[in-house]
Coordinates of C-alpha atoms in Angstrom, one line a residue:
M1 CA -6.6 -23.3 -9.0
P2 CA -3.2 -24.4 -7.7
A3 CA -0.1 -23.1 -9.4
A4 CA 1.1 -26.3 -10.9
A5 CA 2.0 -24.6 -14.2
Q6 CA 5.4 -23.7 -12.8
G7 CA 6.4 -27.4 -12.9
E8 CA 7.5 -29.6 -10.1
G9 CA 11.2 -29.8 -9.0
E10 CA 13.7 -27.8 -7.0
R11 CA 14.2 -24.1 -8.0
H12 CA 15.9 -20.9 -6.7
G13 CA 12.9 -18.6 -7.3
L14 CA 9.2 -18.4 -8.0
S15 CA 6.9 -16.2 -10.0
Y16 CA 3.2 -16.0 -10.8
F17 CA 3.6 -17.7 -14.1
G18 CA 7.0 -19.3 -13.8
D19 CA 9.1 -16.7 -15.6
L20 CA 12.3 -15.5 -13.8
K21 CA 14.7 -12.8 -14.9
Y22 CA 17.6 -14.0 -12.8
P23 CA 19.3 -17.4 -13.2
A24 CA 20.2 -19.6 -10.3
D25 CA 23.8 -18.4 -10.3
F26 CA 23.1 -14.7 -10.4
R27 CA 25.4 -12.5 -8.4
H28 CA 23.2 -9.5 -7.6
F29 CA 20.2 -7.6 -8.8
D30 CA 20.7 -5.2 -11.7
Y31 CA 19.3 -2.3 -9.7
V32 CA 22.0 -2.2 -7.0
N33 CA 25.6 -1.0 -6.9
P34 CA 27.5 -4.1 -5.6
A35 CA 30.3 -1.8 -4.5
A36 CA 28.1 0.6 -2.6
P37 CA 29.9 1.7 0.6
K38 CA 28.4 0.9 4.0
G39 CA 28.0 3.4 6.8
G40 CA 26.2 6.6 7.7
R41 CA 22.6 7.4 8.5
L42 CA 19.4 7.8 6.5
V43 CA 17.3 10.3 8.4
T44 CA 13.8 10.6 6.9
V45 CA 10.1 10.6 7.5
P46 CA 7.7 7.7 6.6
S47 CA 6.4 7.6 3.1
Q48 CA 5.3 4.0 3.1
W49 CA 3.9 1.7 5.8
A50 CA 2.2 -1.6 6.3
F51 CA -0.1 -3.6 8.6
N52 CA -0.7 -1.7 11.8
Q53 CA 2.0 0.9 11.3
N54 CA 1.2 4.5 11.8
P55 CA 3.3 7.2 10.0
S56 CA 2.6 9.9 12.6
T57 CA 3.2 8.1 15.9
F58 CA 3.7 4.7 17.5
N59 CA 2.9 3.0 20.8
S60 CA 4.0 -0.6 19.9
L61 CA 6.8 -2.5 18.3
N62 CA 4.6 -5.4 17.3
T63 CA 3.7 -4.8 13.6
L64 CA 2.3 -8.2 12.9
I65 CA -1.1 -7.8 14.6
L66 CA -4.1 -5.5 14.4
R67 CA -3.8 -4.0 17.9
G68 CA -1.8 -0.8 18.5
D69 CA 0.0 1.7 16.3
A70 CA 3.3 0.1 15.4
A71 CA 6.5 2.0 14.3
V72 CA 7.2 2.3 10.6
G73 CA 10.1 0.2 9.3
L74 CA 9.8 -2.8 11.6
E75 CA 9.7 -5.1 8.5
G76 CA 13.4 -4.5 8.1
T77 CA 14.1 -6.4 11.3
F78 CA 12.7 -9.7 9.9
S79 CA 13.8 -12.2 7.3
A80 CA 11.6 -14.2 5.1
L81 CA 11.9 -17.4 3.1
M82 CA 12.2 -15.4 -0.1
V83 CA 12.4 -11.8 -1.2
R84 CA 11.0 -9.8 -4.1
G85 CA 13.0 -9.0 -7.2
L86 CA 12.0 -5.3 -7.5
D87 CA 12.6 -5.1 -11.3
E88 CA 10.1 -7.9 -12.0
P89 CA 6.3 -7.8 -11.5
D90 CA 6.1 -10.7 -9.1
A91 CA 9.3 -12.8 -8.9
V92 CA 10.8 -13.9 -5.5
Y93 CA 14.2 -15.4 -4.8
G94 CA 15.6 -17.3 -1.9
L95 CA 16.7 -15.6 1.3
V96 CA 16.2 -18.0 4.3
A97 CA 15.2 -20.6 1.8
R98 CA 18.1 -22.0 -0.4
S99 CA 15.6 -23.7 -2.6
V100 CA 11.9 -24.6 -3.0
S101 CA 10.2 -27.5 -4.7
I102 CA 6.6 -27.7 -5.9
R103 CA 4.7 -30.9 -5.3
D104 CA 1.2 -32.4 -5.2
G105 CA 0.2 -30.6 -8.4
G106 CA 1.0 -27.2 -6.8
N107 CA -0.7 -27.9 -3.4
S108 CA 2.6 -28.3 -1.5
Y109 CA 5.7 -26.2 -1.4
V110 CA 8.9 -27.7 0.2
F111 CA 11.4 -25.1 1.4
R112 CA 14.9 -26.1 2.3
L113 CA 16.6 -23.6 4.6
R114 CA 20.1 -22.2 4.6
P115 CA 22.1 -23.5 7.6
E116 CA 23.7 -20.1 8.2
A117 CA 20.4 -18.3 8.8
R118 CA 20.3 -16.9 12.3
F119 CA 18.2 -14.7 14.6
H120 CA 19.9 -11.7 16.1
D121 CA 20.6 -13.6 19.3
G122 CA 22.6 -16.2 17.4
S123 CA 20.1 -19.0 17.4
P124 CA 19.6 -20.7 14.1
I125 CA 16.4 -20.3 12.1
S126 CA 14.9 -23.8 11.9
A127 CA 12.0 -25.3 10.0
E128 CA 10.1 -25.2 13.3
D129 CA 10.4 -21.5 13.5
V130 CA 9.1 -21.1 9.9
A131 CA 6.2 -23.4 10.5
F132 CA 5.3 -21.6 13.8
S133 CA 5.5 -18.2 12.1
L134 CA 3.2 -19.1 9.2
N135 CA 0.7 -21.0 11.3
T136 CA 0.6 -18.2 13.9
L137 CA 0.2 -15.4 11.4
K138 CA -2.7 -17.3 9.9
E139 CA -4.3 -17.6 13.3
K140 CA -3.4 -14.4 15.1
G141 CA -1.8 -12.1 12.5
H142 CA -3.0 -8.8 11.2
P143 CA -6.1 -9.2 9.0
A144 CA -4.0 -8.1 6.0
I145 CA -2.0 -11.3 6.5
S146 CA -4.6 -13.7 8.1
L147 CA -7.3 -13.0 5.5
T148 CA -4.9 -13.2 2.7
I149 CA -3.4 -16.6 3.6
R150 CA -6.6 -18.4 4.6
E151 CA -6.2 -20.9 1.8
M152 CA -2.9 -22.0 3.3
A153 CA -3.9 -25.2 5.0
G154 CA -0.8 -25.2 7.2
A155 CA 3.0 -25.4 7.5
E156 CA 4.9 -28.3 9.0
A157 CA 8.6 -28.9 9.8
T158 CA 9.6 -32.3 8.3
G159 CA 13.3 -31.9 9.3
W160 CA 15.6 -29.4 10.9
D161 CA 16.0 -27.5 7.6
T162 CA 12.9 -28.5 5.7
V163 CA 9.4 -27.1 5.9
V164 CA 6.4 -28.1 3.9
V165 CA 3.6 -25.5 3.3
R166 CA 0.4 -27.1 2.2
F167 CA -2.5 -25.3 0.5
T168 CA -6.2 -26.2 0.2
G169 CA -6.4 -26.5 -3.6
R170 CA -8.5 -23.4 -3.7
Q171 CA -5.5 -21.0 -3.5
S172 CA -4.6 -18.5 -6.1
R173 CA -1.4 -18.9 -8.2
G174 CA 0.2 -16.0 -6.2
L175 CA -0.6 -17.2 -2.7
P176 CA 2.6 -19.3 -2.3
L177 CA 4.6 -16.3 -3.2
V178 CA 2.9 -14.2 -0.6
V179 CA 3.5 -16.9 2.0
A180 CA 7.2 -17.1 1.0
T181 CA 7.7 -13.4 1.8
L182 CA 6.0 -13.3 5.2
P183 CA 8.2 -12.5 8.3
I184 CA 9.8 -15.3 10.2
V185 CA 9.7 -15.1 14.0
S186 CA 11.3 -17.2 16.7
K187 CA 9.2 -20.0 18.2
A188 CA 11.3 -20.0 21.3
Y189 CA 11.0 -16.3 21.8
Y190 CA 7.2 -16.4 21.7
A191 CA 7.1 -19.4 24.0
T192 CA 7.4 -16.9 26.8
R193 CA 5.6 -13.9 25.3
P194 CA 2.1 -13.5 23.9
F195 CA 2.2 -13.0 20.1
D196 CA -1.0 -11.1 19.8
Q197 CA -0.3 -8.3 22.3
T198 CA 1.2 -4.8 21.9
T199 CA 4.6 -4.3 23.4
M200 CA 7.4 -1.8 23.4
E201 CA 10.0 -4.6 23.7
P202 CA 12.0 -4.7 20.4
P203 CA 11.2 -8.0 18.6
L204 CA 13.8 -10.7 18.1
G205 CA 14.4 -10.6 14.4
S206 CA 16.7 -12.0 11.8
G207 CA 16.8 -9.3 9.2
P208 CA 19.5 -6.8 8.2
Y209 CA 18.4 -4.3 10.8
R210 CA 17.5 -4.4 14.5
V211 CA 15.6 -1.8 16.6
G212 CA 18.0 0.8 18.0
R213 CA 17.2 3.9 20.0
F214 CA 13.6 5.2 20.0
E215 CA 11.2 7.5 21.8
A216 CA 7.6 6.5 21.4
G217 CA 5.7 8.7 19.1
R218 CA 8.8 10.8 18.3
Y219 CA 11.4 8.8 16.4
I220 CA 12.8 5.3 15.9
E221 CA 16.2 4.1 14.7
Y222 CA 17.1 0.8 13.1
E223 CA 20.7 -0.3 13.3
R224 CA 22.4 -2.3 10.6
V225 CA 23.5 -5.8 11.8
A226 CA 27.1 -5.7 10.8
D227 CA 27.5 -9.5 10.8
W228 CA 24.1 -10.2 9.4
W229 CA 24.1 -13.8 8.1
G230 CA 22.5 -12.9 4.8
R231 CA 24.7 -9.9 3.8
D232 CA 26.7 -11.7 1.0
L233 CA 23.7 -13.5 -0.6
P234 CA 22.9 -12.5 -4.2
V235 CA 19.6 -11.1 -3.0
S236 CA 21.4 -8.8 -0.5
V237 CA 24.5 -7.6 -2.3
G238 CA 24.6 -3.8 -2.7
Q239 CA 21.7 -3.3 -0.3
N240 CA 21.1 -2.3 3.3
N241 CA 23.9 0.2 3.1
F242 CA 23.0 2.6 5.9
D243 CA 24.4 1.9 9.4
V244 CA 21.3 3.6 10.8
I245 CA 17.9 4.3 9.3
R246 CA 16.0 6.8 11.5
Y247 CA 12.3 7.8 11.0
E248 CA 11.2 11.1 12.5
M249 CA 7.5 11.3 13.4
F250 CA 5.3 14.4 13.0
R251 CA 1.6 14.8 13.4
E252 CA 1.3 17.8 11.1
R253 CA 2.8 18.1 7.6
N254 CA 3.7 21.7 8.0
V255 CA 5.7 21.0 11.1
A256 CA 7.4 18.2 9.3
F257 CA 8.4 20.5 6.5
E258 CA 9.8 23.1 8.8
A259 CA 11.9 20.4 10.5
F260 CA 13.3 19.4 7.1
K261 CA 14.2 23.0 6.2
A262 CA 16.1 23.1 9.5
G263 CA 18.0 19.9 8.8
Q264 CA 16.4 17.9 11.5
Y265 CA 16.0 15.1 9.0
L266 CA 17.6 14.9 5.5
L267 CA 15.2 13.3 3.0
R268 CA 11.5 13.5 2.4
E269 CA 9.1 12.5 -0.3
E270 CA 6.8 15.4 -1.0
F271 CA 3.1 14.6 -1.3
T272 CA 1.7 18.2 -1.2
S273 CA 1.6 20.0 -4.6
L274 CA 1.3 23.4 -2.9
T275 CA 4.5 22.8 -0.9
W276 CA 6.4 21.4 -3.9
A277 CA 5.3 24.4 -6.1
T278 CA 5.7 27.3 -3.7
Q279 CA 7.7 26.5 -0.6
Y280 CA 11.0 25.1 -1.7
D281 CA 12.5 28.6 -1.8
F282 CA 14.5 28.6 1.5
P283 CA 18.2 29.4 1.6
A284 CA 19.5 25.8 1.5
I285 CA 17.8 25.4 -1.9
A286 CA 19.5 28.5 -3.3
E287 CA 22.8 27.3 -1.9
K288 CA 22.3 23.9 -3.5
K289 CA 22.6 22.2 -0.1
V290 CA 19.1 20.8 -0.7
V291 CA 18.3 19.3 -4.1
R292 CA 14.9 18.3 -5.6
F293 CA 14.2 15.7 -8.3
E294 CA 11.5 13.3 -9.5
L295 CA 11.8 9.5 -9.5
E296 CA 9.9 7.8 -12.2
D297 CA 7.1 5.7 -10.9
Q298 CA 6.4 2.7 -13.1
S299 CA 4.5 0.8 -10.4
P300 CA 0.8 0.7 -10.1
S301 CA -0.3 4.1 -8.7
G302 CA -2.7 2.6 -6.2
R303 CA -6.3 3.2 -5.4
Q304 CA -6.6 6.7 -4.0
G305 CA -9.9 8.3 -3.3
W306 CA -12.6 9.1 -0.8
Y307 CA -14.1 5.8 0.2
L308 CA -17.8 5.9 1.0
N309 CA -18.9 3.5 3.8
T310 CA -21.7 1.5 2.1
R311 CA -22.4 -0.3 5.4
R312 CA -24.3 2.9 6.4
E313 CA -27.8 3.0 4.9
K314 CA -27.5 6.5 3.5
F315 CA -24.6 5.4 1.3
A316 CA -26.2 2.1 0.2
D317 CA -27.6 3.4 -3.0
P318 CA -25.0 3.8 -5.8
R319 CA -27.0 6.7 -7.2
V320 CA -26.3 8.6 -3.9
R321 CA -22.6 7.7 -4.1
E322 CA -22.4 8.9 -7.7
A323 CA -24.2 12.1 -6.9
L324 CA -21.7 12.9 -4.1
G325 CA -18.8 12.3 -6.5
L326 CA -20.3 14.7 -9.0
A327 CA -19.9 17.5 -6.4
F328 CA -16.1 17.2 -6.5
D329 CA -14.7 19.4 -9.2
F330 CA -11.3 17.9 -10.0
E331 CA -10.5 20.2 -12.9
W332 CA -10.9 23.3 -10.7
T333 CA -9.0 21.6 -7.8
N334 CA -6.1 20.5 -10.0
K335 CA -5.7 24.0 -11.5
N336 CA -6.2 26.1 -8.4
V337 CA -4.9 23.8 -5.6
F338 CA -2.6 21.3 -7.2
F339 CA -0.9 23.6 -9.8
G340 CA -1.9 21.2 -12.6
S341 CA 0.3 18.4 -11.1
Y342 CA -2.1 15.5 -11.3
T343 CA -4.2 13.3 -13.6
R344 CA -7.6 12.1 -12.5
V345 CA -8.0 8.5 -11.3
H346 CA -10.8 6.6 -13.0
S347 CA -9.7 3.0 -12.5
F348 CA -9.1 0.6 -9.7
F349 CA -6.0 -0.5 -11.7
V350 CA -4.7 2.9 -12.6
N351 CA -1.3 3.2 -14.4
T352 CA -1.3 -0.6 -15.3
E353 CA -2.2 -2.8 -18.2
Y354 CA -5.1 -4.1 -16.2
E355 CA -7.0 -0.8 -16.5
A356 CA -10.2 -1.0 -18.5
T357 CA -10.4 1.4 -21.5
G358 CA -13.0 2.0 -24.2
T359 CA -15.6 -0.7 -24.8
P360 CA -15.0 -4.3 -23.7
S361 CA -13.0 -6.6 -25.9
S362 CA -14.6 -9.8 -27.1
A363 CA -12.7 -11.7 -24.4
E364 CA -14.0 -9.3 -21.7
L365 CA -17.6 -9.6 -23.1
A366 CA -17.4 -13.4 -22.9
L367 CA -16.5 -13.0 -19.2
L368 CA -19.2 -10.5 -18.5
E369 CA -22.1 -11.8 -20.5
P370 CA -23.2 -14.4 -17.8
Y371 CA -23.7 -11.5 -15.4
R372 CA -25.9 -9.4 -17.6
G373 CA -28.9 -8.3 -15.5
K374 CA -26.8 -8.7 -12.3
V375 CA -24.5 -5.7 -13.1
S376 CA -25.2 -2.3 -14.4
D377 CA -25.7 -2.1 -18.2
E378 CA -22.8 0.4 -18.3
V379 CA -20.4 -2.4 -17.8
F380 CA -21.0 -3.5 -21.4
G381 CA -20.3 -0.1 -22.8
E382 CA -17.6 2.5 -22.5
A383 CA -15.5 2.1 -19.4
W384 CA -16.9 4.6 -16.8
R385 CA -14.8 7.7 -16.3
A386 CA -15.5 10.6 -13.9
P387 CA -17.1 13.5 -15.9
V388 CA -14.9 16.4 -16.8
S389 CA -16.2 19.7 -15.3
D390 CA -16.1 23.1 -16.8
G391 CA -13.4 24.0 -14.3
S392 CA -15.4 26.7 -12.6
G393 CA -15.6 25.0 -9.3
R394 CA -19.4 24.9 -9.4
D395 CA -20.3 23.3 -12.7
R396 CA -24.1 23.7 -12.9
A397 CA -24.5 20.7 -15.3
T398 CA -22.8 18.2 -13.0
L399 CA -24.5 19.6 -9.9
R400 CA -27.8 19.4 -11.6
R401 CA -27.2 15.8 -12.5
A402 CA -26.2 15.1 -8.9
S403 CA -29.5 16.5 -7.7
Q404 CA -31.4 14.4 -10.2
L405 CA -29.7 11.2 -9.0
L406 CA -30.4 12.1 -5.4
A407 CA -34.1 12.7 -6.2
E408 CA -34.3 9.3 -8.0
A409 CA -32.8 7.7 -4.8
G410 CA -35.6 9.2 -2.7
W411 CA -33.8 12.3 -1.3
T412 CA -35.7 15.6 -1.7
L413 CA -34.8 19.1 -0.8
Q414 CA -36.7 20.4 2.2
N415 CA -35.8 23.8 3.6
G416 CA -32.3 23.7 2.1
A417 CA -31.5 20.2 3.3
L418 CA -31.9 16.8 1.6
R419 CA -34.1 14.4 3.5
N420 CA -35.4 10.9 2.9
R421 CA -38.9 9.7 3.3
R422 CA -38.4 9.4 7.1
G423 CA -37.3 13.0 7.3
E424 CA -33.7 12.1 8.0
A425 CA -31.1 14.6 6.6
L426 CA -28.3 13.5 4.3
T427 CA -25.1 14.2 6.2
M428 CA -21.5 13.4 5.5
E429 CA -18.5 13.5 7.8
F430 CA -15.0 13.6 6.3
L431 CA -12.6 11.8 8.7
D432 CA -8.9 12.7 8.8
S433 CA -5.9 12.9 11.0
D434 CA -4.3 15.9 9.4
T435 CA -5.5 19.4 8.5
S436 CA -3.5 19.7 5.2
F437 CA -6.3 18.1 3.2
Q438 CA -8.8 20.8 4.2
R439 CA -7.8 23.0 1.2
V440 CA -9.2 20.2 -1.0
V441 CA -12.1 19.2 1.1
G442 CA -13.4 22.8 1.7
P443 CA -14.4 23.6 -1.9
F444 CA -15.9 20.1 -2.2
Q445 CA -18.0 20.7 0.8
E446 CA -19.2 24.0 -0.7
N447 CA -20.6 22.1 -3.7
L448 CA -22.1 19.5 -1.4
K449 CA -23.9 22.3 0.4
R450 CA -25.2 23.5 -3.0
I451 CA -27.0 20.2 -3.6
G452 CA -28.3 20.1 0.0
V453 CA -25.8 17.7 1.7
D454 CA -24.7 18.8 5.1
S455 CA -21.0 17.8 5.4
T456 CA -18.5 18.3 8.1
S457 CA -14.9 17.5 8.8
R458 CA -13.5 15.8 11.8
I459 CA -9.8 15.8 12.6
V460 CA -8.7 13.2 15.2
D461 CA -5.4 12.1 16.5
P462 CA -3.6 9.4 14.4
S463 CA -4.3 6.6 16.8
Q464 CA -8.0 7.3 16.9
Y465 CA -8.1 7.7 13.2
Q466 CA -6.6 4.3 12.6
K467 CA -8.9 2.7 15.1
R468 CA -12.0 4.2 13.5
I469 CA -10.8 3.0 10.1
D470 CA -10.1 -0.5 11.4
E471 CA -13.7 -0.6 12.9
F472 CA -15.3 1.0 9.8
D473 CA -16.5 3.9 12.0
F474 CA -16.6 6.6 9.3
D475 CA -18.8 8.1 6.6
V476 CA -16.1 8.9 4.2
V477 CA -12.3 8.6 4.5
S478 CA -9.4 9.5 2.1
R479 CA -7.1 6.6 1.5
R480 CA -4.4 5.5 -0.9
T481 CA -4.0 1.8 -1.1
S482 CA -1.0 0.4 -3.0
M483 CA -1.2 -2.6 -5.4
A484 CA 1.3 -5.2 -6.4
P485 CA 2.5 -5.1 -10.0
T486 CA 0.7 -8.4 -10.6
P487 CA -2.8 -8.3 -9.0
E488 CA -2.8 -11.0 -6.3
E489 CA -4.4 -12.0 -3.0
S490 CA -4.8 -8.4 -1.8
M491 CA -7.8 -8.1 -4.2
R492 CA -9.7 -10.5 -2.0
E493 CA -9.0 -8.4 1.1
A494 CA -9.9 -5.2 -0.7
W495 CA -13.0 -6.2 -2.6
S496 CA -14.5 -9.5 -1.5
S497 CA -17.7 -10.0 0.4
A498 CA -15.9 -12.2 2.9
T499 CA -13.8 -9.2 4.1
A500 CA -16.5 -6.5 4.1
D501 CA -17.2 -6.8 7.8
K502 CA -13.8 -8.0 9.0
P503 CA -12.2 -5.3 11.3
G504 CA -8.9 -4.1 9.9
S505 CA -9.5 -5.3 6.4
A506 CA -8.7 -3.2 3.3
N507 CA -12.3 -3.4 2.2
L508 CA -13.1 0.1 3.3
P509 CA -16.3 0.7 1.4
G510 CA -17.7 -2.6 2.4
I511 CA -18.1 -4.1 -1.1
K512 CA -20.4 -7.1 -1.1
D513 CA -21.1 -8.1 -4.7
P514 CA -21.2 -11.8 -5.9
V515 CA -20.1 -10.7 -9.4
V516 CA -17.0 -9.0 -7.9
D517 CA -16.3 -12.2 -5.8
A518 CA -16.6 -14.4 -8.9
L519 CA -14.3 -12.2 -11.0
V520 CA -11.7 -11.9 -8.2
D521 CA -11.7 -15.7 -8.0
K522 CA -11.2 -16.0 -11.8
A523 CA -8.4 -13.5 -11.7
L524 CA -6.6 -15.3 -9.0
A525 CA -6.9 -18.6 -10.9
A526 CA -5.7 -17.2 -14.2
T527 CA -3.3 -19.5 -16.0
T528 CA -1.6 -16.9 -18.2
R529 CA -0.8 -13.3 -17.9
E530 CA -2.9 -12.5 -20.9
D531 CA -6.0 -14.1 -19.2
L532 CA -5.2 -12.2 -16.0
V533 CA -5.2 -8.9 -17.9
T534 CA -8.6 -9.7 -19.5
I535 CA -10.2 -10.7 -16.3
C536 CA -8.9 -7.7 -14.3
R537 CA -10.2 -5.3 -17.0
A538 CA -13.6 -6.9 -16.7
L539 CA -13.4 -6.7 -12.9
D540 CA -12.4 -3.0 -13.2
R541 CA -15.6 -2.3 -15.2
V542 CA -17.8 -3.9 -12.6
L543 CA -16.0 -2.1 -9.7
R544 CA -16.3 1.2 -11.4
S545 CA -20.0 0.7 -11.9
G546 CA -20.5 0.4 -8.1
R547 CA -19.4 4.0 -7.4
Y548 CA -17.8 2.8 -4.2
W549 CA -15.4 5.8 -4.1
I550 CA -14.9 9.3 -5.3
P551 CA -11.6 8.8 -7.2
H552 CA -8.7 11.1 -6.6
W553 CA -5.6 11.8 -8.7
Y554 CA -2.2 10.4 -9.4
K555 CA 1.1 11.3 -11.1
G556 CA 3.7 9.0 -12.7
S557 CA 6.6 10.1 -10.4
H558 CA 7.7 10.6 -6.8
W559 CA 8.8 14.1 -5.7
I560 CA 12.0 13.7 -3.6
A561 CA 13.8 16.5 -1.7
M562 CA 17.0 15.8 0.2
W563 CA 20.0 17.5 1.7
D564 CA 22.6 16.6 -0.9
V565 CA 24.4 13.8 1.1
Y566 CA 23.1 10.6 -0.5
A567 CA 24.0 8.7 -3.6
R568 CA 22.0 6.1 -5.6
P569 CA 22.6 3.4 -8.2
A570 CA 22.5 4.2 -11.9
V571 CA 19.4 2.1 -12.3
K572 CA 16.3 2.5 -10.2
P573 CA 14.2 -0.7 -9.4
R574 CA 11.1 -0.6 -11.7
Y575 CA 8.7 -1.3 -8.9
S576 CA 10.2 0.5 -5.9
R577 CA 11.8 3.8 -4.9
G578 CA 14.8 1.9 -3.7
I579 CA 15.8 4.5 -1.2
Q580 CA 16.1 2.6 2.1
N581 CA 17.6 -0.6 0.6
T582 CA 19.8 0.6 -2.3
W583 CA 21.0 4.1 -1.6
W584 CA 24.1 5.1 0.4
V585 CA 25.8 8.1 2.1
D586 CA 28.2 10.1 -0.1
R587 CA 30.9 10.8 2.5
D588 CA 32.5 13.7 0.5
K589 CA 29.2 15.5 0.1
A590 CA 28.2 14.9 3.7
A591 CA 31.5 16.3 4.9
A592 CA 31.2 19.4 2.6
L593 CA 27.8 20.1 4.1
G594 CA 29.0 19.5 7.6
K595 CA 26.6 16.7 8.1
G596 CA 28.2 14.2 10.5
L597 CA 26.6 11.0 9.0

């Protein structure tokens, strides 16, 4: 259903349901310090990445395609028509676009461009550039882009500063917002270069940063564009404060931590509970040169778990998938490995209002009833939750239940190994690119062995790891997939039948369920936020019943450690860490520590 509910006419921003926090004459976002000083360097390691970016290495500076391993941070070199307001769930405000009008009942969006918008070579950003960018990304872009915007019919320049984006009529309410935040590239630049090839030539961008020094696989620097055309716009004031943002690359977490202790880089987000609990005892901590703190995380916590590849016959039966999950003792792991730091994930919408709880509401039941007989009966009862073990690490009751499920699915124990009717053994390979997870996988594998499953671990280099994931060449893989505060087009990429066999898609388990497809379509066509909540809760119940993953854990905060040289605004953006775009160097602290930033 097109997003006509926002009304037709010119506006300065868009949101999923038309609500905007900031008026047309706003001066800056509430989560920035408009007087933040510019200068200095942020030296860190990757904690977030997108598209084909690899946090451990890189061999390409083209982040908009599937091929290659791109450097983290390249998105900062591009501008978009509009940018997110990070204290609202889905609102976007004009950057390259000075205004947008909705026409044709929500099937056409007319963007008018700012005349001052420029690429880094000084050439103006024209409507032709915008139209070329959107059409090319749909045709040749990374699957995370091309699959998401397939209901964009096309973009057309109707004047030097006017571009019309048309949709098929089948688009979700959120798709125009996604399109408005896509990177803009130069049509002239790509007239002499292939768009869909890897390259180590820095891209011609138009964003607040440009590629600076780099050494492939080791580090990359982004230099602030001092005369950036957008620096004084309300959406930019108080942001992009570092002269240089440098990402250091490490293949092993332990090596990365030692480099931090030595001051090779100055800020890190800690993801390993063992390290956070036991290893921040080095001299710089005692001397208060390095400080630690937690940033509250009010954003969706993402879908983290071991994803089972249902494209492989041995994992096609949900009873097998459930049995494998029962062999993981979260309670023991959380106590003995994680120092009690985490809460178990049960939902595909964890830490959001979209998470299903208890029994279905009457509104949820009305949605689900037409699918009775096509989904598990459990969907109509209490929302599924992973069972709580006795914490022993080898809960006999859960392991016994796992064995029962495997027997029901046709796997019998023969000479200590589970085999099917053809005599094939049930094997399971954990794929990873880092050894740090082995302290979690090891005890899990011991329990798998107890129920007759032969499991192994394979550690490969980061490039091979990403390639195997893109090609779905794995049994089971650990992954955390982030989610927007308002569920949007990424649901199709992650869960729809259409993406299950598309290389590079986020549908890692290969979900192919017409009920899931139908509920995703309903969610993306919701006309009110209340309806969206109801539909997503129903969808959550159906997804959980499929046992497509072995859910992991989450916590409602980010662990941050840094050499005490950075400052931040008084207010954190609700849906972002805000580090790269709103923090700045505290010159006095940096001088006191002898850090020449």
